Amino acid sequence: MRAVQVLEYGGSDRLTVTDIPRPDPGAGEVRVRLAFAGVNFIDVYMRNGMYAKNRAYGTTVPLTLGMEGAGVVDAVGDGVEGLTAGDRVAYCLSPGSYAEFAIVPAWKLVPVPDDVALEKAAALMLQGCTGHYLTHSLFPLEAGQACLIHAGAGGVGQVLIQLAKARGARVLTTVGSPKKADVAKSLGADEAILYKDVDFKQVVDDLTGGEGVHVVYESVGKDTFERSLFCLRHRGTCVLFGFSSGAVTSVNPQSLAEAGSVFMTRPNLADYMTTADEISGRAGDLFRGVSAGNLQINISDIIDLDNAATAHDALEGRATSGKLLLRMEFT
Ligand code: NDP
């Protein structure tokens, strides 16, 4: 089967398109014939070695990239119940989706409803479930609260805006261009701050009468983190969940005090997707939102599997707005 592998950590030029044997499912596993794979920042971190020693996502080379996909059940291993060949399924947080077939633990698979297209399902699993746990579990937003969402036109950002609005929150967001501001506003953001042009901390102060927001969903990291802390109201929460601009390598506890006795956490999606019920609960909410027309999943581009490097360049180059997918030959 065709697969995109990393043989040595490095840039997108290290992505190797190759033919490898089609794997067989073991006990409790399913072989999925993939139609689409999601492209996520975690793939970049796995490609460049940044996650080589990560507790939740540690990997060694050679590896087949990709942590998200949608397709149909192709074969099931011993002990798998309730899934048969041809069932439409989606998943995330199982490695090897940049390929025509992937082996996935059965408990990580969710059925895709008939009225949800496979590309939408592939697009919403990882970023959608992230938006879900951030707004529903980690910091369950309440009506009347205010939040700041960085990179609001990004994959996670777009879902976050919609879920936060659905919970009745006031949504301030940062974006890298006027075009991205239009995207964020069209999804319900109350404010879209062009953070390359203005000091977003000052704008948040102005917009909240100096009070600050209850929570910052912080995905940009190095370039924004310190100022994000000072966008919080007293005892607010900074959720540092990503680092698109680079890693935050140290935090001075004194900054948390000076920002107003604020809280900080650095969560992993894997710790909020620990059981089949947790996964199907989050995915089920998202699928229902898509079916009812309450949750819009924007696909930035769909690129052939063989051109995965182009997809990585676009993601790292801030050229995407929404989800990037890889397409397999699927008949
Ligand atoms: P996005 O679609 O948000 O893409 C990243 C965006 O970040 C860019 O489009 C850009 O938006 C902004 N950005 C700001 N500075 C930079 C920079 N120097 N280089 C590149 N982009 C920059 O990505 P995702 O939604 O997929 O993921 C966002 C982050 O969240 C990633 O770090 C990812 O690893 C993390 N994540 C964490 C999870 C967790 O559970 N901890 C789960 C899922 C994702 P703009 O032009 O508007 O500034």
Short mmCIF file of C-alpha atoms and ligand atoms in Angstrom, two decimals:
data_model
loop_
_atom_site.label_atom_id
_atom_site.label_comp_id
_atom_site.label_asym_id
_atom_site.label_seq_id
_atom_site.Cartn_x
_atom_site.Cartn_y
_atom_site.Cartn_z
CA MET A 1 0.00 0.00 0.00
CA ARG A 2 1.02 3.64 -0.45
CA ALA A 3 2.19 5.37 2.71
CA VAL A 4 4.00 8.54 3.74
CA GLN A 5 6.83 7.78 6.10
CA VAL A 6 9.47 9.60 8.11
CA LEU A 7 12.77 7.75 7.97
CA GLU A 8 14.77 10.57 9.58
CA TYR A 9 13.43 13.54 11.56
CA GLY A 10 13.54 16.86 9.73
CA GLY A 11 11.68 19.23 7.42
CA SER A 12 8.87 18.44 5.00
CA ASP A 13 11.48 17.29 2.48
CA ARG A 14 12.01 14.27 4.74
CA LEU A 15 8.51 12.94 3.98
CA THR A 16 9.00 9.79 1.93
CA VAL A 17 6.19 8.40 -0.22
CA THR A 18 6.69 4.67 -0.40
CA ASP A 19 5.05 1.24 -0.81
CA ILE A 20 4.90 -0.89 2.32
CA PRO A 21 3.10 -4.17 3.11
CA ARG A 22 -0.56 -3.85 4.03
CA PRO A 23 -0.79 -4.58 7.77
CA ASP A 24 -3.11 -7.16 9.37
CA PRO A 25 -5.24 -6.36 12.41
CA GLY A 26 -4.39 -8.07 15.69
CA ALA A 27 -6.80 -8.88 18.50
CA GLY A 28 -9.04 -5.91 19.28
CA GLU A 29 -7.90 -4.07 16.17
CA VAL A 30 -9.50 -3.04 12.90
CA ARG A 31 -7.97 -2.44 9.49
CA VAL A 32 -9.50 0.72 8.05
CA ARG A 33 -9.38 1.47 4.35
CA LEU A 34 -8.81 5.19 4.44
CA ALA A 35 -10.50 7.74 2.21
CA PHE A 36 -9.05 10.81 3.95
CA ALA A 37 -6.39 11.56 6.55
CA GLY A 38 -6.40 14.74 8.60
CA VAL A 39 -3.26 16.87 8.60
CA ASN A 40 -2.51 18.27 12.05
CA PHE A 41 0.27 20.16 13.75
CA ILE A 42 1.07 17.05 15.76
CA ASP A 43 2.21 15.47 12.46
CA VAL A 44 4.73 18.28 12.07
CA TYR A 45 6.03 17.69 15.60
CA MET A 46 6.30 13.95 14.90
CA ARG A 47 8.07 14.65 11.61
CA ASN A 48 10.64 17.03 13.08
CA GLY A 49 11.33 14.95 16.20
CA MET A 50 9.90 17.42 18.70
CA TYR A 51 7.57 14.70 20.07
CA ALA A 52 10.13 11.88 19.97
CA LYS A 53 10.12 11.64 23.77
CA ASN A 54 6.56 12.84 24.41
CA ARG A 55 4.80 10.73 27.08
CA ALA A 56 1.49 10.50 25.22
CA TYR A 57 2.66 10.57 21.61
CA GLY A 58 6.28 9.38 21.67
CA THR A 59 7.40 7.80 18.39
CA THR A 60 10.57 6.47 16.84
CA VAL A 61 11.57 6.46 13.19
CA PRO A 62 10.80 4.92 10.78
CA LEU A 63 7.17 5.83 11.23
CA THR A 64 4.09 6.28 9.08
CA LEU A 65 2.73 9.73 9.86
CA GLY A 66 -0.86 10.75 10.54
CA MET A 67 -3.08 10.61 13.62
CA GLU A 68 -6.55 11.02 12.12
CA GLY A 69 -8.62 9.47 9.36
CA ALA A 70 -11.94 8.35 7.97
CA GLY A 71 -12.87 5.48 5.68
CA VAL A 72 -14.48 2.06 5.86
CA VAL A 73 -13.79 -1.05 7.89
CA ASP A 74 -11.72 -3.42 5.76
CA ALA A 75 -11.01 -6.28 8.20
CA VAL A 76 -11.47 -6.93 11.92
CA GLY A 77 -9.22 -8.77 14.36
CA ASP A 78 -10.20 -11.33 17.00
CA GLY A 79 -12.62 -10.14 19.63
CA VAL A 80 -13.88 -7.09 17.76
CA GLU A 81 -17.64 -6.78 18.07
CA GLY A 82 -20.14 -4.42 16.46
CA LEU A 83 -18.02 -3.55 13.43
CA THR A 84 -18.18 -5.24 10.03
CA ALA A 85 -16.52 -4.74 6.67
CA GLY A 86 -17.90 -1.70 4.87
CA ASP A 87 -18.93 0.27 7.97
CA ARG A 88 -18.08 3.97 7.67
CA VAL A 89 -15.79 4.97 10.54
CA ALA A 90 -13.55 7.78 11.74
CA TYR A 91 -10.92 8.13 14.45
CA CYS A 92 -8.04 10.14 15.80
CA LEU A 93 -4.99 9.60 18.03
CA SER A 94 -3.93 6.36 16.40
CA PRO A 95 -0.77 6.53 14.28
CA GLY A 96 -0.35 5.75 10.59
CA SER A 97 -3.20 7.51 8.75
CA TYR A 98 -1.02 8.91 5.92
CA ALA A 99 -1.57 5.59 4.13
CA GLU A 100 -4.15 3.63 2.19
CA PHE A 101 -4.84 1.36 5.17
CA ALA A 102 -4.35 1.84 8.92
CA ILE A 103 -4.61 -0.44 11.93
CA VAL A 104 -6.75 1.17 14.64
CA PRO A 105 -7.77 -0.15 18.07
CA ALA A 106 -11.51 -0.85 17.79
CA TRP A 107 -12.33 1.27 20.86
CA LYS A 108 -11.00 4.39 19.15
CA LEU A 109 -13.34 4.10 16.15
CA VAL A 110 -16.64 5.94 15.90
CA PRO A 111 -19.35 5.21 13.35
CA VAL A 112 -19.94 8.03 10.88
CA PRO A 113 -23.64 8.91 10.50
CA ASP A 114 -25.06 8.52 6.98
CA ASP A 115 -25.65 12.25 6.60
CA VAL A 116 -22.04 13.20 7.43
CA ALA A 117 -19.58 12.98 4.50
CA LEU A 118 -16.35 11.08 5.16
CA GLU A 119 -14.26 14.20 4.51
CA LYS A 120 -16.19 16.11 7.18
CA ALA A 121 -15.72 13.20 9.58
CA ALA A 122 -11.98 13.10 8.93
CA ALA A 123 -11.85 16.87 9.35
CA LEU A 124 -13.58 17.06 12.69
CA MET A 125 -12.17 14.24 14.79
CA LEU A 126 -8.91 15.65 16.15
CA GLN A 127 -9.49 19.39 16.02
CA GLY A 128 -13.20 19.02 16.83
CA CYS A 129 -12.65 16.79 19.86
CA THR A 130 -9.98 19.27 20.99
CA GLY A 131 -12.43 22.15 20.78
CA HIS A 132 -14.95 19.99 22.64
CA TYR A 133 -12.78 19.04 25.60
CA LEU A 134 -11.43 22.58 25.94
CA THR A 135 -14.89 24.17 26.13
CA HIS A 136 -16.85 21.35 27.79
CA SER A 137 -14.44 19.55 30.14
CA LEU A 138 -11.25 21.44 30.86
CA PHE A 139 -12.83 24.89 31.23
CA PRO A 140 -16.59 24.39 30.80
CA LEU A 141 -17.60 27.81 29.52
CA GLU A 142 -20.73 29.36 30.95
CA ALA A 143 -23.09 31.91 29.46
CA GLY A 144 -21.83 35.42 30.07
CA GLN A 145 -18.17 34.45 30.42
CA ALA A 146 -15.58 35.89 28.05
CA CYS A 147 -12.82 33.93 26.33
CA LEU A 148 -9.86 34.73 24.10
CA ILE A 149 -9.16 32.23 21.32
CA HIS A 150 -5.86 32.61 19.48
CA ALA A 151 -5.64 31.78 15.75
CA GLY A 152 -9.42 31.82 15.49
CA ALA A 153 -9.42 30.99 11.78
CA GLY A 154 -7.27 27.91 12.36
CA GLY A 155 -8.55 24.35 12.52
CA VAL A 156 -9.08 24.15 16.28
CA GLY A 157 -9.83 27.87 16.44
CA GLN A 158 -12.85 27.63 14.13
CA VAL A 159 -14.42 24.86 16.19
CA LEU A 160 -13.62 26.65 19.44
CA ILE A 161 -15.37 29.82 18.29
CA GLN A 162 -18.55 27.93 17.42
CA LEU A 163 -18.64 25.80 20.57
CA ALA A 164 -17.88 28.77 22.81
CA LYS A 165 -20.68 30.81 21.19
CA ALA A 166 -23.06 27.87 21.54
CA ARG A 167 -22.35 27.91 25.30
CA GLY A 168 -23.22 31.59 25.46
CA ALA A 169 -19.73 33.02 25.90
CA ARG A 170 -18.38 36.29 24.52
CA VAL A 171 -15.67 35.35 22.05
CA LEU A 172 -12.60 37.47 21.37
CA THR A 173 -10.21 35.98 18.88
CA THR A 174 -6.88 36.80 17.26
CA VAL A 175 -6.17 36.28 13.56
CA GLY A 176 -3.26 36.79 11.19
CA SER A 177 -5.03 38.60 8.32
CA PRO A 178 -8.22 40.52 7.44
CA LYS A 179 -9.37 37.51 5.40
CA LYS A 180 -9.01 35.30 8.47
CA ALA A 181 -10.89 37.96 10.49
CA ASP A 182 -13.83 37.54 8.09
CA VAL A 183 -13.72 33.76 8.61
CA ALA A 184 -13.70 34.10 12.41
CA LYS A 185 -16.52 36.66 12.37
CA SER A 186 -18.62 34.53 10.02
CA LEU A 187 -18.44 31.70 12.57
CA GLY A 188 -19.71 33.94 15.34
CA ALA A 189 -16.63 35.57 16.91
CA ASP A 190 -17.61 38.85 18.55
CA GLU A 191 -14.20 40.41 17.89
CA ALA A 192 -11.30 39.45 15.62
CA ILE A 193 -8.03 41.14 16.60
CA LEU A 194 -5.31 41.44 13.96
CA TYR A 195 -2.48 40.50 16.30
CA LYS A 196 0.31 41.11 13.80
CA ASP A 197 -0.70 44.79 13.63
CA VAL A 198 -1.82 45.65 17.15
CA ASP A 199 -0.99 44.68 20.73
CA PHE A 200 -3.74 42.15 21.41
CA LYS A 201 -3.35 42.55 25.18
CA GLN A 202 -4.19 46.24 24.90
CA VAL A 203 -7.21 45.51 22.70
CA VAL A 204 -8.49 42.86 25.15
CA ASP A 205 -8.13 45.41 27.95
CA ASP A 206 -10.10 47.97 25.96
CA LEU A 207 -12.82 45.50 24.98
CA THR A 208 -13.32 44.21 28.53
CA GLY A 209 -13.06 47.52 30.35
CA GLY A 210 -9.75 46.42 31.86
CA GLU A 211 -11.29 43.32 33.45
CA GLY A 212 -9.86 40.67 31.16
CA VAL A 213 -11.29 37.35 30.03
CA HIS A 214 -12.18 34.26 32.07
CA VAL A 215 -10.09 31.94 29.92
CA VAL A 216 -7.49 32.13 27.16
CA TYR A 217 -7.34 29.18 24.79
CA GLU A 218 -3.68 29.59 23.87
CA SER A 219 -2.48 27.62 20.80
CA VAL A 220 0.21 29.97 19.46
CA GLY A 221 2.70 29.59 22.31
CA LYS A 222 6.06 31.35 22.23
CA ASP A 223 4.97 34.60 20.55
CA THR A 224 1.84 35.21 22.63
CA PHE A 225 1.95 33.24 25.88
CA GLU A 226 3.30 35.86 28.30
CA ARG A 227 0.84 38.50 27.11
CA SER A 228 -2.00 35.97 27.18
CA LEU A 229 -1.54 35.58 30.94
CA PHE A 230 -2.12 39.32 31.33
CA CYS A 231 -5.34 39.17 29.25
CA LEU A 232 -6.95 37.18 32.06
CA ARG A 233 -9.19 38.54 34.74
CA HIS A 234 -8.21 37.75 38.35
CA ARG A 235 -8.09 34.00 38.93
CA GLY A 236 -8.70 33.32 35.24
CA THR A 237 -7.30 30.29 33.42
CA CYS A 238 -4.72 30.09 30.66
CA VAL A 239 -5.02 26.85 28.71
CA LEU A 240 -1.76 26.48 26.83
CA PHE A 241 -2.68 23.68 24.43
CA GLY A 242 -0.43 24.35 21.44
CA PHE A 243 2.63 26.12 20.16
CA SER A 244 2.25 26.98 16.47
CA SER A 245 4.86 29.76 16.81
CA GLY A 246 7.25 27.69 18.93
CA ALA A 247 7.34 25.99 22.30
CA VAL A 248 7.00 27.77 25.62
CA THR A 249 9.96 26.31 27.44
CA SER A 250 9.65 27.94 30.85
CA VAL A 251 7.05 29.65 32.97
CA ASN A 252 7.90 31.92 35.87
CA PRO A 253 5.39 31.14 38.67
CA GLN A 254 5.69 34.77 39.73
CA SER A 255 4.09 35.78 36.40
CA LEU A 256 0.98 33.82 37.40
CA ALA A 257 0.74 35.85 40.60
CA GLU A 258 1.38 39.15 38.88
CA ALA A 259 -1.24 38.39 36.22
CA GLY A 260 -3.85 38.16 38.99
CA SER A 261 -3.39 34.80 40.73
CA VAL A 262 -4.22 33.08 37.45
CA PHE A 263 -4.15 29.36 36.69
CA MET A 264 -2.27 27.69 33.91
CA THR A 265 -2.59 24.21 32.46
CA ARG A 266 -0.95 22.38 29.53
CA PRO A 267 -3.34 19.61 28.47
CA ASN A 268 -3.12 16.78 25.94
CA LEU A 269 -6.13 15.63 23.93
CA ALA A 270 -5.20 11.99 24.72
CA ASP A 271 -5.93 12.59 28.41
CA TYR A 272 -9.46 13.71 27.51
CA MET A 273 -10.13 10.78 25.15
CA THR A 274 -9.38 7.91 27.50
CA THR A 275 -12.36 5.58 26.94
CA ALA A 276 -14.65 4.56 24.07
CA ASP A 277 -17.52 6.39 25.81
CA GLU A 278 -15.53 9.60 26.11
CA ILE A 279 -14.58 9.46 22.42
CA SER A 280 -18.05 8.62 21.16
CA GLY A 281 -19.59 11.24 23.46
CA ARG A 282 -17.45 14.03 22.04
CA ALA A 283 -17.62 12.83 18.41
CA GLY A 284 -21.38 12.25 18.75
CA ASP A 285 -21.94 15.85 19.87
CA LEU A 286 -19.86 17.09 16.94
CA PHE A 287 -21.59 14.89 14.34
CA ARG A 288 -25.01 16.01 15.64
CA GLY A 289 -23.87 19.63 15.32
CA VAL A 290 -22.81 19.07 11.71
CA SER A 291 -26.03 17.22 10.83
CA ALA A 292 -28.18 19.95 12.37
CA GLY A 293 -26.23 22.68 10.58
CA ASN A 294 -25.01 24.19 13.87
CA LEU A 295 -21.36 23.31 13.41
CA GLN A 296 -19.55 24.35 10.27
CA ILE A 297 -16.41 22.42 9.33
CA ASN A 298 -14.41 24.35 6.75
CA ILE A 299 -11.99 22.33 4.67
CA SER A 300 -9.08 24.52 3.63
CA ASP A 301 -7.78 22.09 1.00
CA ILE A 302 -7.73 18.42 0.03
CA ILE A 303 -4.37 17.24 -1.29
CA ASP A 304 -3.36 13.88 -2.77
CA LEU A 305 -1.50 11.59 -0.36
CA ASP A 306 1.64 11.70 -2.52
CA ASN A 307 1.83 15.49 -1.99
CA ALA A 308 1.81 15.42 1.81
CA ALA A 309 4.86 17.71 1.90
CA THR A 310 2.82 20.48 0.26
CA ALA A 311 0.26 20.13 3.03
CA HIS A 312 2.92 20.43 5.75
CA ASP A 313 4.40 23.52 4.08
CA ALA A 314 0.96 25.17 3.98
CA LEU A 315 0.23 24.40 7.63
CA GLU A 316 3.60 25.61 8.87
CA GLY A 317 3.48 28.64 6.55
CA ARG A 318 0.19 29.95 8.06
CA ALA A 319 -1.42 29.49 4.66
CA THR A 320 -4.42 27.44 5.83
CA SER A 321 -7.77 28.50 7.19
CA GLY A 322 -9.57 25.46 8.55
CA LYS A 323 -8.82 21.82 7.92
CA LEU A 324 -6.25 20.29 5.59
CA LEU A 325 -6.89 16.75 4.37
CA LEU A 326 -4.98 14.16 2.41
CA ARG A 327 -6.96 12.10 -0.09
CA MET A 328 -6.31 8.44 -0.88
CA GLU A 329 -7.33 6.56 -3.98
CA PHE A 330 -10.61 5.18 -2.72
CA THR A 331 -13.14 3.39 -4.89
P1 NDP B 1 -4.05 25.87 12.97
O1 NDP B 1 -5.01 25.52 11.88
O2 NDP B 1 -4.53 26.78 14.08
O3 NDP B 1 -2.78 26.49 12.31
C1 NDP B 1 -1.89 27.23 13.08
C2 NDP B 1 -2.23 28.73 13.07
O4 NDP B 1 -1.45 29.32 14.11
C3 NDP B 1 -1.80 29.41 11.79
O5 NDP B 1 -2.73 29.31 10.75
C4 NDP B 1 -1.61 30.83 12.28
O6 NDP B 1 -2.85 31.51 12.27
C5 NDP B 1 -1.19 30.64 13.76
N1 NDP B 1 0.23 30.96 13.94
C6 NDP B 1 0.69 31.99 14.69
N2 NDP B 1 2.02 32.04 14.64
C7 NDP B 1 2.42 31.06 13.82
C8 NDP B 1 3.70 30.64 13.34
N3 NDP B 1 4.84 31.26 13.71
N4 NDP B 1 3.75 29.60 12.49
C9 NDP B 1 2.64 28.95 12.12
N5 NDP B 1 1.39 29.31 12.53
C10 NDP B 1 1.29 30.36 13.37
O7 NDP B 1 -3.52 24.55 13.65
P2 NDP B 1 -4.35 23.55 14.52
O8 NDP B 1 -5.68 24.10 14.81
O9 NDP B 1 -4.27 22.21 13.92
O10 NDP B 1 -3.48 23.47 15.86
C11 NDP B 1 -3.15 24.62 16.61
C12 NDP B 1 -2.22 24.21 17.75
O11 NDP B 1 -2.95 23.42 18.68
C13 NDP B 1 -1.01 23.36 17.33
O12 NDP B 1 0.13 23.75 18.06
C14 NDP B 1 -1.43 21.96 17.72
O13 NDP B 1 -0.36 21.10 17.96
C15 NDP B 1 -2.22 22.24 18.97
N6 NDP B 1 -3.14 21.18 19.36
C16 NDP B 1 -3.08 20.73 20.65
C17 NDP B 1 -3.94 19.79 21.11
C18 NDP B 1 -3.92 19.43 22.56
O14 NDP B 1 -4.79 18.70 23.02
N7 NDP B 1 -2.97 19.90 23.33
C19 NDP B 1 -4.86 19.10 20.20
C20 NDP B 1 -4.91 19.69 18.88
C21 NDP B 1 -4.05 20.67 18.46
P3 NDP B 1 -2.86 33.12 12.06
O15 NDP B 1 -2.31 33.35 10.68
O16 NDP B 1 -4.28 33.51 12.22
O17 NDP B 1 -1.96 33.68 13.11
#
